Amino acid sequence: MPEETLFETERPLDRDAVADYLRTLADSLESGSDVTLRAGDQSVTLDPPQTVEFEVKAEREGPTDGDGELSIEVELEWPENASESESADGDLRIE
């Protein structure tokens, strides 16, 4: 299935700024509001349904015998024009 990028931005931020962005996203999700992403001349507004697929992934990229790059990826996914999705099995804890 082809993938279309609706919005993308990447830049260095300190941990406090990242936490602020994530907190704003969390507040929008909790209140049931639309989520608008905006940077420069790019903008997209999404309306996540009550239940979404939630993926958290920790990765290491790079050579096996040297320093690499570590990442934490967080993804919310849902069918376009969907009103509800099934809930996932298993408990996630973020500490």
mmCIF file of C-alpha atoms in Angstrom:
data_model
loop_
_atom_site.group_PDB
_atom_site.id
_atom_site.type_symbol
_atom_site.label_atom_id
_atom_site.label_comp_id
_atom_site.label_asym_id
_atom_site.label_seq_id
_atom_site.Cartn_x
_atom_site.Cartn_y
_atom_site.Cartn_z
ATOM 1 C CA MET A 1 0.000 0.000 0.000
ATOM 2 C CA PRO A 2 1.501 3.384 -0.958
ATOM 3 C CA GLU A 3 2.370 5.814 1.808
ATOM 4 C CA GLU A 4 1.826 9.571 1.594
ATOM 5 C CA THR A 5 3.586 11.891 4.031
ATOM 6 C CA LEU A 6 1.104 14.563 5.153
ATOM 7 C CA PHE A 7 3.492 16.392 7.472
ATOM 8 C CA GLU A 8 7.104 16.017 8.552
ATOM 9 C CA THR A 9 9.524 18.054 10.597
ATOM 10 C CA GLU A 10 12.770 17.153 12.319
ATOM 11 C CA ARG A 11 15.073 19.299 14.418
ATOM 12 C CA PRO A 12 17.131 19.119 17.581
ATOM 13 C CA LEU A 13 15.196 19.992 20.763
ATOM 14 C CA ASP A 14 16.016 19.743 24.428
ATOM 15 C CA ARG A 15 14.135 17.201 26.538
ATOM 16 C CA ASP A 16 11.889 19.866 28.113
ATOM 17 C CA ALA A 17 10.696 21.071 24.703
ATOM 18 C CA VAL A 18 9.985 17.500 23.576
ATOM 19 C CA ALA A 19 8.009 16.908 26.788
ATOM 20 C CA ASP A 20 5.980 20.077 26.118
ATOM 21 C CA TYR A 21 5.073 18.866 22.607
ATOM 22 C CA LEU A 22 4.116 15.426 23.902
ATOM 23 C CA ARG A 23 2.082 16.970 26.736
ATOM 24 C CA THR A 24 0.169 19.155 24.257
ATOM 25 C CA LEU A 25 -0.520 16.090 22.100
ATOM 26 C CA ALA A 26 -1.661 14.141 25.176
ATOM 27 C CA ASP A 27 -3.975 16.981 26.226
ATOM 28 C CA SER A 28 -5.562 17.088 22.748
ATOM 29 C CA LEU A 29 -6.060 13.314 22.740
ATOM 30 C CA GLU A 30 -7.538 13.311 26.242
ATOM 31 C CA SER A 31 -9.989 16.120 25.464
ATOM 32 C CA GLY A 32 -11.082 14.559 22.149
ATOM 33 C CA SER A 33 -9.873 17.598 20.211
ATOM 34 C CA ASP A 34 -8.413 17.607 16.731
ATOM 35 C CA VAL A 35 -4.620 17.461 16.548
ATOM 36 C CA THR A 36 -3.023 20.144 14.383
ATOM 37 C CA LEU A 37 0.641 19.891 13.416
ATOM 38 C CA ARG A 38 2.201 23.080 12.078
ATOM 39 C CA ALA A 39 5.742 24.082 11.098
ATOM 40 C CA GLY A 40 6.647 26.810 8.637
ATOM 41 C CA ASP A 41 4.267 26.625 5.691
ATOM 42 C CA GLN A 42 3.220 23.032 6.504
ATOM 43 C CA SER A 43 0.051 22.232 8.409
ATOM 44 C CA VAL A 44 -2.205 19.213 8.873
ATOM 45 C CA THR A 45 -5.165 18.630 11.193
ATOM 46 C CA LEU A 46 -6.175 15.118 12.195
ATOM 47 C CA ASP A 47 -9.126 13.848 14.237
ATOM 48 C CA PRO A 48 -8.081 10.593 15.944
ATOM 49 C CA PRO A 49 -10.965 8.314 16.964
ATOM 50 C CA GLN A 50 -11.479 7.245 20.580
ATOM 51 C CA THR A 51 -9.446 4.047 20.057
ATOM 52 C CA VAL A 52 -6.190 4.034 18.078
ATOM 53 C CA GLU A 53 -3.388 1.544 17.457
ATOM 54 C CA PHE A 54 -0.533 2.664 19.756
ATOM 55 C CA GLU A 55 3.004 1.541 18.961
ATOM 56 C CA VAL A 56 6.144 2.241 20.970
ATOM 57 C CA LYS A 57 9.482 1.040 19.664
ATOM 58 C CA ALA A 58 13.053 1.377 20.934
ATOM 59 C CA GLU A 59 15.702 0.931 18.247
ATOM 60 C CA ARG A 60 19.442 1.013 17.779
ATOM 61 C CA GLU A 61 20.812 1.714 14.320
ATOM 62 C CA GLY A 62 24.450 1.431 13.393
ATOM 63 C CA PRO A 63 27.358 -0.950 13.206
ATOM 64 C CA THR A 64 27.336 -3.950 15.538
ATOM 65 C CA ASP A 65 30.917 -3.215 16.609
ATOM 66 C CA GLY A 66 30.634 0.525 17.216
ATOM 67 C CA ASP A 67 28.503 3.394 18.367
ATOM 68 C CA GLY A 68 25.135 3.729 16.738
ATOM 69 C CA GLU A 69 22.055 5.869 17.124
ATOM 70 C CA LEU A 70 19.325 5.116 19.670
ATOM 71 C CA SER A 71 15.698 6.122 19.239
ATOM 72 C CA ILE A 72 12.290 5.908 20.832
ATOM 73 C CA GLU A 73 9.510 5.936 18.261
ATOM 74 C CA VAL A 74 5.887 6.565 19.183
ATOM 75 C CA GLU A 75 3.152 6.030 16.605
ATOM 76 C CA LEU A 76 -0.613 6.398 16.679
ATOM 77 C CA GLU A 77 -2.435 4.758 13.797
ATOM 78 C CA TRP A 78 -6.074 4.333 12.792
ATOM 79 C CA PRO A 79 -8.079 3.558 9.657
ATOM 80 C CA GLU A 80 -8.990 6.688 7.718
ATOM 81 C CA ASN A 81 -12.644 7.676 8.269
ATOM 82 C CA ALA A 82 -12.945 5.137 11.093
ATOM 83 C CA SER A 83 -14.984 5.767 14.186
ATOM 84 C CA GLU A 84 -13.732 2.857 16.321
ATOM 85 C CA SER A 85 -10.943 0.276 16.325
ATOM 86 C CA GLU A 86 -10.349 -2.815 18.425
ATOM 87 C CA SER A 87 -8.292 -2.387 21.559
ATOM 88 C CA ALA A 88 -4.871 -4.008 21.697
ATOM 89 C CA ASP A 89 -3.882 -6.902 23.943
ATOM 90 C CA GLY A 90 -1.148 -6.613 26.565
ATOM 91 C CA ASP A 91 -0.236 -3.898 28.997
ATOM 92 C CA LEU A 92 2.333 -1.231 28.224
ATOM 93 C CA ARG A 93 4.175 0.545 31.017
ATOM 94 C CA ILE A 94 6.292 3.630 30.450
ATOM 95 C CA GLU A 95 8.411 4.426 33.506
#
